[in-house]
Coordinates of C-alpha atoms in Angstrom, one line a residue:
M1 CA 0.0 0.0 0.0
K2 CA 2.8 2.4 0.9
K3 CA 4.4 2.2 -2.6
W4 CA 1.2 3.5 -4.2
M5 CA 1.2 6.4 -1.8
V6 CA 4.8 7.1 -2.7
L7 CA 3.9 7.0 -6.3
I8 CA 1.1 9.5 -5.8
M9 CA 3.3 11.9 -3.8
A10 CA 6.2 11.5 -6.3
F11 CA 3.8 12.4 -9.1
M12 CA 2.7 15.5 -7.2
S13 CA 6.3 16.5 -6.5
V14 CA 7.2 16.2 -10.2
V15 CA 4.2 18.3 -11.1
M16 CA 5.5 21.1 -8.9
S17 CA 9.3 20.6 -9.4
T18 CA 9.2 20.5 -13.2
G19 CA 6.0 22.5 -14.0
F20 CA 7.7 25.9 -13.1
P21 CA 11.3 25.8 -14.4
F22 CA 10.3 25.0 -18.0
N23 CA 7.2 27.2 -18.3
M24 CA 8.0 30.8 -17.5
S25 CA 6.8 32.1 -20.9
V26 CA 4.0 34.2 -19.2
L27 CA 6.6 35.7 -16.7
Y28 CA 9.0 36.3 -19.6
V29 CA 6.6 38.8 -21.2
E30 CA 6.2 40.6 -17.8
W31 CA 9.9 40.8 -17.2
L32 CA 10.5 42.3 -20.7
D33 CA 8.0 45.1 -19.9
E34 CA 9.3 45.6 -16.3
F35 CA 13.1 45.7 -16.7
K36 CA 13.4 46.7 -20.4
K37 CA 16.2 44.4 -21.1
S38 CA 17.1 42.5 -24.3
N39 CA 15.6 39.1 -25.2
S40 CA 18.9 37.4 -24.5
E41 CA 19.3 38.9 -21.0
T42 CA 15.7 38.3 -20.0
A43 CA 15.9 34.7 -21.3
L44 CA 18.8 34.2 -18.7
V45 CA 16.3 33.7 -15.9
Q46 CA 14.6 30.6 -17.3
S47 CA 17.8 29.3 -19.0
I48 CA 19.7 29.5 -15.7
C49 CA 16.8 27.9 -13.8
T50 CA 16.5 25.0 -16.2
G51 CA 20.3 24.8 -16.4
I52 CA 20.7 24.6 -12.6
F53 CA 17.8 22.2 -12.4
S54 CA 19.5 19.9 -14.8
L55 CA 23.2 20.7 -14.0
G56 CA 22.6 20.2 -10.3
G57 CA 21.4 16.7 -11.1
S58 CA 24.9 15.3 -10.9
I59 CA 25.6 16.7 -7.5
N60 CA 22.1 16.0 -6.3
G61 CA 22.2 12.4 -7.5
I62 CA 25.2 11.8 -5.3
I63 CA 23.5 13.6 -2.4
V64 CA 20.4 11.6 -2.7
T65 CA 22.4 8.4 -2.9
K66 CA 24.2 9.3 0.3
F67 CA 21.5 10.8 2.5
G68 CA 18.3 9.3 1.0
P69 CA 15.4 10.7 -0.9
C70 CA 13.4 11.7 2.2
R71 CA 15.8 14.2 3.8
C72 CA 16.9 15.5 0.4
G73 CA 13.3 16.0 -0.8
I74 CA 12.5 18.0 2.4
A75 CA 15.6 20.2 1.9
G76 CA 14.8 20.7 -1.7
G77 CA 11.3 21.9 -0.9
I78 CA 12.6 24.4 1.6
V79 CA 15.2 25.9 -0.7
A80 CA 12.8 26.1 -3.7
A81 CA 10.1 27.9 -1.7
A82 CA 12.7 30.3 -0.2
G83 CA 14.0 31.2 -3.7
L84 CA 10.5 32.0 -5.0
A85 CA 9.6 34.0 -1.9
I86 CA 12.6 36.3 -2.0
S87 CA 11.9 37.0 -5.7
Y88 CA 9.1 39.3 -4.6
F89 CA 11.8 41.8 -3.7
A90 CA 13.6 41.6 -7.1
T91 CA 15.0 44.9 -8.3
S92 CA 16.7 43.7 -11.5
I93 CA 16.8 40.8 -14.0
Y94 CA 20.0 39.6 -12.4
F95 CA 18.3 39.5 -9.0
L96 CA 15.9 37.0 -10.6
V97 CA 18.7 35.1 -12.1
L98 CA 20.1 34.5 -8.6
S99 CA 16.8 33.9 -6.8
V100 CA 14.7 32.1 -9.4
G101 CA 17.5 30.8 -11.6
I102 CA 20.0 29.5 -9.1
V103 CA 18.3 29.1 -5.7
T104 CA 14.9 27.8 -6.9
G105 CA 16.4 25.8 -9.7
F106 CA 18.7 23.9 -7.3
G107 CA 15.9 23.2 -4.8
L108 CA 13.5 21.9 -7.5
S109 CA 16.2 19.7 -8.9
L110 CA 16.9 18.1 -5.5
S111 CA 13.1 17.5 -5.1
F112 CA 12.8 16.0 -8.6
I113 CA 15.6 13.5 -8.2
S114 CA 14.4 12.6 -4.7
A115 CA 10.9 11.8 -6.1
S116 CA 12.2 9.8 -9.1
T117 CA 14.7 7.8 -7.0
S118 CA 12.0 7.0 -4.4
V119 CA 9.8 5.5 -7.1
G120 CA 12.7 3.4 -8.4
L121 CA 13.3 2.0 -4.9
Y122 CA 9.7 0.9 -4.4
F123 CA 9.0 -0.7 -7.8
D124 CA 10.8 -3.2 -9.9
G125 CA 10.6 -4.9 -13.3
K126 CA 7.9 -3.7 -15.7
Q127 CA 6.1 -2.0 -12.8
R128 CA 9.1 0.3 -12.4
L129 CA 9.0 1.3 -16.1
M130 CA 5.3 2.0 -15.9
A131 CA 5.7 3.9 -12.6
L132 CA 8.5 6.1 -14.0
A133 CA 6.4 6.8 -17.1
L134 CA 3.4 7.7 -14.9
V135 CA 5.6 10.0 -12.7
S136 CA 7.0 11.6 -15.8
T137 CA 3.5 12.6 -16.9
G138 CA 3.6 14.9 -13.8
G139 CA 5.9 17.2 -15.8
G140 CA 3.3 17.5 -18.5
V141 CA 0.5 18.1 -16.0
G142 CA 2.6 20.8 -14.3
A143 CA 3.4 22.4 -17.7
A144 CA -0.3 22.5 -18.6
I145 CA -1.5 24.1 -15.3
V146 CA 1.4 26.3 -14.2
P147 CA 1.1 28.9 -17.1
I148 CA -2.7 29.1 -16.5
I149 CA -2.2 29.6 -12.7
L150 CA 0.6 32.1 -13.3
D151 CA -1.5 34.1 -15.8
E152 CA -4.4 34.2 -13.3
F153 CA -2.1 35.2 -10.4
I154 CA -0.4 37.9 -12.5
G155 CA -3.8 39.3 -13.3
Q156 CA -4.7 39.3 -9.6
Y157 CA -1.5 40.2 -7.8
N158 CA 1.1 41.1 -10.6
W159 CA 4.1 39.0 -11.2
R160 CA 5.7 39.6 -7.8
G161 CA 2.7 38.4 -5.9
A162 CA 2.4 35.5 -8.3
L163 CA 5.9 34.3 -7.4
L164 CA 5.1 34.7 -3.7
V165 CA 1.9 32.7 -3.8
L166 CA 3.7 30.0 -5.9
G167 CA 6.4 29.9 -3.3
G168 CA 3.7 29.0 -0.7
I169 CA 2.4 26.3 -2.9
T170 CA 5.9 24.9 -3.4
T171 CA 6.1 24.1 0.4
N172 CA 3.9 21.1 -0.3
L173 CA 7.1 19.5 -1.6
I174 CA 8.2 19.2 2.0
A175 CA 5.1 17.2 3.0
N176 CA 5.4 14.9 0.0
A177 CA 9.0 14.1 0.7
C178 CA 8.2 12.8 4.2
L179 CA 6.9 9.6 2.5
F180 CA 10.1 9.1 0.5
T181 CA 11.7 6.8 3.1
K182 CA 13.7 3.8 2.0
P183 CA 11.8 0.5 1.9
S184 CA 12.1 -1.3 5.3
F185 CA 12.6 -5.0 5.9
Q186 CA 9.9 -7.1 7.4
I187 CA 10.1 -10.4 9.2
R188 CA 7.6 -13.0 8.3
R189 CA 7.5 -16.6 9.7
R190 CA 6.8 -19.4 7.3
K191 CA 5.2 -22.7 8.2
S192 CA 7.6 -25.4 9.3
D193 CA 9.0 -27.9 6.8
V194 CA 7.7 -31.1 8.4
S195 CA 9.6 -33.4 6.1
H196 CA 13.0 -31.9 7.0
G197 CA 12.2 -30.7 10.5
K198 CA 13.2 -27.1 9.8
S199 CA 11.5 -23.9 10.6
T200 CA 12.0 -20.9 8.4
I201 CA 11.8 -17.2 8.8
S202 CA 11.4 -15.0 5.7
Y203 CA 13.1 -11.6 5.9
V204 CA 11.6 -9.6 3.0
S205 CA 12.3 -6.2 1.5
N206 CA 11.0 -4.6 -1.6
N207 CA 12.9 -6.7 -4.1
D208 CA 15.1 -9.0 -2.0
S209 CA 14.3 -11.9 0.3
L210 CA 16.4 -13.4 3.1
V211 CA 15.7 -16.9 4.3
I212 CA 16.9 -17.9 7.8
T213 CA 16.8 -21.6 8.7
E214 CA 18.2 -23.7 11.6
N215 CA 21.5 -24.1 9.8
K216 CA 22.2 -21.2 7.5
I217 CA 21.3 -17.8 6.3
Q218 CA 20.7 -17.2 2.6
H219 CA 20.3 -14.0 0.6
P220 CA 20.2 -13.6 -3.1
L221 CA 22.9 -11.0 -3.0
A222 CA 25.0 -12.6 -0.3
T223 CA 25.1 -16.2 -1.2
N224 CA 28.3 -16.9 0.7
A225 CA 27.0 -15.7 4.0
T226 CA 26.6 -18.5 6.5
Q227 CA 25.8 -18.5 10.1
S228 CA 24.6 -21.0 12.7
S229 CA 21.3 -19.8 14.1
T230 CA 17.9 -21.0 15.3
C231 CA 14.6 -19.7 14.4
A232 CA 13.6 -19.5 18.1
S233 CA 16.4 -17.2 19.1
I234 CA 17.2 -14.7 16.4
S235 CA 18.0 -11.4 17.9
K236 CA 17.4 -8.0 16.3
S237 CA 21.1 -7.3 16.3
E238 CA 21.6 -10.5 14.2
I239 CA 18.9 -9.4 11.8
R240 CA 20.6 -6.0 11.5
R241 CA 24.0 -7.6 10.9
V242 CA 22.7 -9.8 8.1
H243 CA 20.9 -6.8 6.6
K244 CA 24.1 -4.8 6.6
E245 CA 26.1 -7.7 5.2
A246 CA 23.6 -8.0 2.3
D247 CA 23.6 -4.3 1.6
N248 CA 27.4 -4.2 1.6
S249 CA 27.5 -7.0 -0.9
E250 CA 25.5 -5.0 -3.5
R251 CA 26.6 -1.4 -2.7
K252 CA 29.2 0.1 -5.0
G253 CA 31.3 3.1 -4.2
I254 CA 29.9 6.3 -5.8
F255 CA 33.3 6.9 -7.6
D256 CA 33.1 3.4 -9.1
I257 CA 29.6 4.0 -10.3
L258 CA 30.6 7.3 -11.9
T259 CA 33.7 5.8 -13.5
G260 CA 31.7 2.9 -14.9
L261 CA 29.0 5.1 -16.4
L262 CA 31.4 7.6 -17.9
K263 CA 33.2 4.7 -19.7
N264 CA 29.9 3.5 -21.1
K265 CA 30.1 5.0 -24.6
L266 CA 26.6 4.2 -25.6
F267 CA 25.2 5.7 -22.4
I268 CA 27.3 8.9 -22.8
S269 CA 26.3 9.2 -26.5
Y270 CA 22.7 8.7 -25.7
I271 CA 22.4 11.3 -22.9
F272 CA 24.4 13.8 -25.0
A273 CA 21.9 13.4 -27.9
Q274 CA 19.0 13.6 -25.5
A275 CA 20.5 16.7 -23.9
M276 CA 20.7 18.3 -27.4
C277 CA 17.1 17.5 -28.2
L278 CA 15.8 18.7 -24.8
A279 CA 17.8 22.0 -25.1
A280 CA 16.3 22.5 -28.6
Y281 CA 12.8 22.0 -27.2
N282 CA 13.4 24.2 -24.1
S283 CA 15.2 27.0 -25.9
I284 CA 12.0 28.0 -27.8
M285 CA 9.7 27.3 -24.9
I286 CA 11.0 30.5 -23.3
F287 CA 9.6 32.6 -26.2
Y288 CA 6.4 30.7 -26.8
I289 CA 3.9 33.4 -25.7
D290 CA 5.9 36.3 -27.1
F291 CA 6.4 34.4 -30.4
F292 CA 2.7 33.9 -30.9
K293 CA 2.0 37.6 -30.0
F294 CA 4.7 38.6 -32.5
K295 CA 2.8 36.6 -35.2
G296 CA -0.3 38.6 -34.4
L297 CA -2.2 36.2 -32.1
T298 CA -3.8 37.6 -28.9
R299 CA -2.4 36.8 -25.5
T300 CA -5.5 34.6 -24.8
D301 CA -4.9 32.6 -28.0
A302 CA -1.2 32.2 -27.2
V303 CA -1.9 31.0 -23.7
S304 CA -4.5 28.5 -25.0
I305 CA -2.2 27.1 -27.6
Y306 CA 0.5 26.7 -24.9
F307 CA -2.1 24.9 -22.7
Y308 CA -3.3 22.5 -25.3
M309 CA 0.3 21.8 -26.4
N310 CA 1.1 20.8 -22.8
V311 CA -2.0 18.6 -22.6
M312 CA -0.9 16.7 -25.6
S313 CA 2.6 16.5 -24.1
T314 CA 1.1 15.0 -20.9
V315 CA -1.0 12.4 -22.9
F316 CA 2.0 11.3 -25.0
R317 CA 4.2 10.9 -21.9
F318 CA 1.9 8.1 -20.8
V319 CA 1.5 6.7 -24.3
T320 CA 5.3 6.3 -24.3
G321 CA 5.2 4.1 -21.3
L322 CA 2.5 1.9 -23.0
L323 CA 4.6 1.7 -26.2
K324 CA 7.5 0.3 -24.2
Q325 CA 5.3 -2.6 -23.1
I326 CA 5.0 -3.8 -26.7
P327 CA 7.5 -6.7 -27.3
H328 CA 10.6 -6.0 -29.4
V329 CA 10.1 -2.2 -29.2
S330 CA 13.6 -0.8 -28.7
V331 CA 14.1 1.8 -26.0
I332 CA 16.0 3.9 -28.5
A333 CA 13.3 3.8 -31.2
I334 CA 11.0 6.1 -29.1
P335 CA 13.4 9.0 -28.9
V336 CA 14.2 8.7 -32.6
F337 CA 10.5 9.2 -33.4
C338 CA 10.2 12.0 -30.8
A339 CA 13.3 13.9 -32.1
L340 CA 12.1 13.7 -35.7
L341 CA 8.6 14.9 -34.7
G342 CA 10.1 17.8 -32.7
A343 CA 12.5 18.8 -35.5
S344 CA 9.6 18.8 -38.0
S345 CA 7.3 20.9 -35.7
M346 CA 10.0 23.5 -34.8
G347 CA 10.7 23.9 -38.5
L348 CA 7.0 24.4 -39.3
F349 CA 6.2 27.0 -36.7
P350 CA 7.7 30.0 -38.6
L351 CA 6.0 28.8 -41.8
V352 CA 2.3 28.4 -40.8
G353 CA 1.6 32.1 -40.5
S354 CA -0.9 33.6 -37.9
S355 CA -3.7 30.9 -38.3
Y356 CA -4.8 29.7 -34.9
I357 CA -5.8 26.2 -36.1
A358 CA -2.5 25.7 -38.0
N359 CA -0.4 26.8 -35.1
L360 CA -2.4 24.6 -32.8
L361 CA -1.8 21.5 -35.0
V362 CA 1.9 22.2 -35.1
A363 CA 1.9 22.7 -31.3
F364 CA 0.3 19.2 -31.0
M365 CA 3.2 17.8 -32.9
Y366 CA 5.6 19.7 -30.8
G367 CA 3.9 18.5 -27.6
C368 CA 4.0 14.9 -28.6
G369 CA 7.7 15.0 -29.4
R370 CA 8.6 16.9 -26.2
G371 CA 6.4 14.7 -24.0
G372 CA 7.8 11.5 -25.4
M373 CA 11.4 12.7 -25.0
F374 CA 10.8 13.6 -21.3
A375 CA 9.0 10.3 -20.7
V376 CA 11.6 8.1 -22.2
L377 CA 14.3 9.7 -20.1
G378 CA 13.9 7.6 -17.0
I379 CA 13.1 4.4 -18.9
S380 CA 16.2 4.7 -21.1
I381 CA 18.5 5.4 -18.1
V382 CA 17.2 2.3 -16.3
K383 CA 17.8 0.3 -19.5
L384 CA 21.3 1.6 -20.3
A385 CA 22.7 2.2 -16.8
G386 CA 20.8 -0.3 -14.7
P387 CA 18.3 0.4 -11.9
E388 CA 21.0 0.2 -9.2
N389 CA 22.8 3.2 -10.8
Y390 CA 19.6 5.1 -11.5
S391 CA 20.1 8.2 -9.3
V392 CA 23.7 8.7 -10.3
A393 CA 23.0 8.1 -14.0
L394 CA 20.0 10.5 -13.8
G395 CA 22.3 13.1 -12.3
I396 CA 24.9 12.7 -15.1
S397 CA 22.1 13.0 -17.7
M398 CA 20.7 16.1 -16.1
T399 CA 24.2 17.6 -15.9
F400 CA 24.6 17.3 -19.7
S401 CA 21.1 18.8 -20.2
G402 CA 21.8 21.6 -17.8
I403 CA 25.0 22.7 -19.6
L404 CA 23.2 22.8 -23.0
N405 CA 20.0 24.3 -21.5
A406 CA 21.9 27.1 -19.9
V407 CA 23.5 28.0 -23.2
A408 CA 20.6 27.4 -25.6
G409 CA 18.2 30.0 -24.2
P410 CA 20.5 33.0 -24.4
V411 CA 21.8 32.0 -27.8
S412 CA 18.2 31.8 -29.1
G413 CA 17.5 35.2 -27.6
L414 CA 20.7 36.6 -29.1
I415 CA 19.6 35.3 -32.6
R416 CA 16.2 37.0 -32.0
D417 CA 17.8 40.3 -31.1
S418 CA 20.1 40.1 -34.2
T419 CA 17.5 39.1 -36.8
G420 CA 14.5 41.0 -35.4
N421 CA 12.3 37.9 -35.4
Y422 CA 12.1 34.3 -34.1
D423 CA 12.3 32.4 -37.4
M424 CA 16.0 31.7 -37.3
S425 CA 15.8 30.7 -33.6
F426 CA 13.2 28.1 -34.5
F427 CA 15.1 26.8 -37.5
C428 CA 18.3 26.4 -35.5
S429 CA 16.5 24.4 -32.8
A430 CA 14.9 22.2 -35.5
A431 CA 18.4 21.5 -36.9
T432 CA 19.7 20.6 -33.4
A433 CA 16.9 18.1 -32.9
F434 CA 17.5 16.6 -36.3
V435 CA 21.2 16.0 -35.5
A436 CA 20.1 14.4 -32.2
C437 CA 17.8 12.1 -34.2
I438 CA 20.7 10.9 -36.3
V439 CA 22.7 10.1 -33.2
F440 CA 19.8 8.1 -31.8
V441 CA 19.5 6.1 -35.0
T442 CA 23.2 5.4 -34.9
I443 CA 23.0 4.2 -31.3
M444 CA 20.0 2.0 -32.1
F445 CA 21.9 0.2 -34.9
I446 CA 25.0 -0.3 -32.8
R447 CA 22.9 -1.9 -30.0
F448 CA 21.0 -4.0 -32.5
F449 CA 24.2 -5.5 -34.0
A450 CA 26.0 -5.8 -30.6
N451 CA 23.1 -7.8 -29.2
R452 CA 22.8 -10.2 -32.1
P453 CA 23.5 -13.8 -31.1
K454 CA 26.8 -15.1 -32.4
S455 CA 26.9 -18.7 -33.5
S456 CA 29.4 -20.5 -35.8
E457 CA 27.6 -23.8 -35.9
L458 CA 25.2 -24.9 -38.6
N459 CA 22.3 -25.9 -36.4
F460 CA 19.0 -26.6 -38.3
E461 CA 16.8 -29.4 -39.1
I462 CA 15.5 -30.9 -42.4
V463 CA 12.0 -32.1 -42.1
I464 CA 11.2 -35.1 -44.2
R465 CA 7.7 -36.3 -44.5
Q466 CA 7.2 -40.0 -44.5
K467 CA 6.5 -41.3 -48.0
S468 CA 3.3 -43.3 -48.0
W469 CA 0.4 -43.9 -50.2
R470 CA -1.9 -43.4 -47.3
R471 CA -3.9 -40.2 -47.2
S472 CA -2.9 -39.7 -43.5
S473 CA 0.8 -39.1 -44.6
I474 CA 0.0 -35.5 -45.5
L475 CA -0.9 -34.6 -41.9
P476 CA 1.5 -32.3 -40.2
W477 CA 2.3 -34.6 -37.2
K478 CA 3.3 -37.4 -39.6
K479 CA 6.9 -36.2 -40.0
Q480 CA 10.4 -36.8 -38.6
S481 CA 13.4 -34.6 -38.1
V482 CA 17.0 -35.2 -39.0
D483 CA 19.7 -33.1 -37.3
I484 CA 22.6 -32.6 -39.6
S485 CA 24.6 -30.3 -37.4
K486 CA 26.5 -33.2 -35.9

């Protein structure tokens, strides 16, 4: 029962921790009017926030591994809420870069990794894949509702009051993180084995089981551990000793995990391509509202397109999890499709004019690509790096994304300032996503040929049907096989 509560709380944490950093388009317009800075300077706030959110992933992944998701999630909620609250007193765009970009971005990053790691601890197998896909849809839900909430709060309290109220809402991350404790072991007594005269105690965790009999102690991860004991007199200290021994047998040093992942060429290539694609998506998300207003659409139409795009993104995040349940669907095939879809949509945006319907349809394509790319992030990391390295691998992935995200937004803003429109910014983002698609295709073929079974033996059968004048000789079970491989 607790794991489902953890899943719900993790989902809510992801809604809050990812809904704000990537969806400041409404605030971007307000900051342009308030501080009168260039597009590239104003874009720094969201770019630094998403950059720190992702770049802090490497450090936060290690922190969560060391201190656990519960304490880290609580700390992240406190830091994020404090950053949003002090933004009420902002006097310049660079004040917001510090308060929103660095402080809030780091706190939300810590909360996000804590929530994702907690789900990975409580679920395994295909349940883990579906749980991670479901949690990732929280980002789409947050992306859909945060702009609407911010737009409403700005209308009521202006942008300063909106950030203050949002800071209060963010404190819910603290309450959610209280459930992110590590799975505890439970002792369960089994019925005695009458035939052997042995009584058994089952010592069960989330994924592992420990069996203690009269003669020995067995653990799937500590098969060499033996100890004389009796079921009638097993002390708590003995249970703790075995628990610690089992944990030590599976625990790797953080440095060893980092070294192993950094030497994994397919993993590094994949997360770099994914970081390129996400940076391309996020670099134009900053200008979404202003871009549609620049094309002649009203603010209401621009916000509604943004909302429906995020709804489609949310739906497709869950669809991605379902696609992965189909047999023989490669984990790399999904980002190939998403990157191609994103590149096509970003290239079409400047070409469709000011038609609301045309822009909405292209936004649907964009939302599908972006949602699928975010959803496959956790699934692909589990596949390429292993579930035991998930938090550290997620941190490395977010670091790559953070570096490119921090650069992509200001560069797109600079192109906008230089050319006087957003067309070239969108075309450059489309080209970046297309390059990422090529890298994904290359990785997919490498994995396919690397995993092909190698056999040098001729091992097949020639099926010879018995020759007979009887009509029954044509029946399929009237046959014999001859193996010529020997």
